[in-house]
Amino acid sequence: MSDSTQETTGRGEPEPGSATDPAARSRLGDNDAPVEEELEEEVDEIVDEGAQRLHRTWTELLVTGFFGGLEVGLGVLALIAVYEATGSHLLAGLAFGIGFLALMLAHSELFTEGFLVPVTAVAAKRASWQQLARLWGGTIVTNLLGGLVFMAIAMTAFPSLRSTTVEMGSHFVEADWSWETVTLAVLAGSTITLMTRMQHGADSETGKVAAAFAGAFLLAGLQMVHSILDSLLAFGALLVGAPFGWLDWLGWFVPTAALNMVGGLLLVTALRLLRSKVALDEEREEVEREQS
């Protein structure tokens, strides 16, 4: 019997449990597309969320990004305080999870969390590339502004943390660019984007919180190079007498942000879009039907 022969019982009926058995097909999913129902539902949710974020007004976009800078600042403050007390980057990385938790619960916007969800919405034709550029540009500026305001307050409120802040900020801005630095920046982008995907795949708030702290531990605990997080450390250092200047920070920030995008877009988002091709095709067909 050839491999393509349908599995049947002696009465010519499908073998129970085989791919042609209706009951088995029902257990596997009631759709004909070669994509699991759960994945399709998650893609639908990601597309819907991405479309909402991309269609925000300028005021909503800028305020949400500013709050994102303030809230991730909470995590940076915890990071500095725990490192000051313990000298452990790993423990400090866990403390930084407070920042990601605040971002998640407050529904604020962080630039490097804007790779998977908005891009998926654009790929599904629920928004335009111009809207994506608007989101990225507005978010990155307001994240930095909110972070600067927060660090100015934090360095005034906690003068005992100033020397540690200068040490931590200098570690990134004054580092020589090498393949190690490049790969740490790429990994930072992919780690946050994967964290975003994990949160969308979680069935409970507990799972989302666990993903936030896991991402924070890897990002800050392993001292990956992250454009927004490490900029806040640099801002704190610059405000209290860093050995580097604002132009030094800018020269570090631009390539770091670009490498974060490479990690988030190429290592995670592009592969996820390929994995969800059928579901995205269905989304695009639905958009075309709505527009016709």
PDB file of N, CA and C in Angstrom, residues 36 63 151-152 171 229 243 263:
ATOM      1  N   GLU A  36      -2.836  26.438  13.238  1.00  0.00           N
ATOM      2  CA  GLU A  36      -3.608  26.085  14.412  1.00  0.00           C
ATOM      3  C   GLU A  36      -4.571  27.213  14.771  1.00  0.00           C
ATOM      4  N   VAL A  63       1.662  61.235  24.328  1.00  0.00           N
ATOM      5  CA  VAL A  63       1.471  61.083  25.771  1.00  0.00           C
ATOM      6  C   VAL A  63       1.774  59.652  26.207  1.00  0.00           C
ATOM      7  N   MET A 151      14.685  60.693  35.275  1.00  0.00           N
ATOM      8  CA  MET A 151      16.029  60.590  35.841  1.00  0.00           C
ATOM      9  C   MET A 151      16.444  61.883  36.540  1.00  0.00           C
ATOM     10  N   ALA A 152      15.980  63.027  36.053  1.00  0.00           N
ATOM     11  CA  ALA A 152      16.267  64.292  36.737  1.00  0.00           C
ATOM     12  C   ALA A 152      15.652  64.286  38.138  1.00  0.00           C
ATOM     13  N   HIS A 171      29.438  52.636  31.511  1.00  0.00           N
ATOM     14  CA  HIS A 171      29.736  51.291  31.011  1.00  0.00           C
ATOM     15  C   HIS A 171      29.267  51.121  29.571  1.00  0.00           C
ATOM     16  N   LEU A 229      16.618  51.812  27.687  1.00  0.00           N
ATOM     17  CA  LEU A 229      17.045  51.501  29.053  1.00  0.00           C
ATOM     18  C   LEU A 229      18.393  52.144  29.372  1.00  0.00           C
ATOM     19  N   PRO A 243      31.587  61.421  32.828  1.00  0.00           N
ATOM     20  CA  PRO A 243      32.848  61.693  32.125  1.00  0.00           C
ATOM     21  C   PRO A 243      32.679  61.766  30.611  1.00  0.00           C
ATOM     22  N   GLY A 263      17.663  43.262  15.541  1.00  0.00           N
ATOM     23  CA  GLY A 263      17.339  42.088  16.346  1.00  0.00           C
ATOM     24  C   GLY A 263      15.853  41.834  16.444  1.00  0.00           C
TER      25      GLY A 263
END
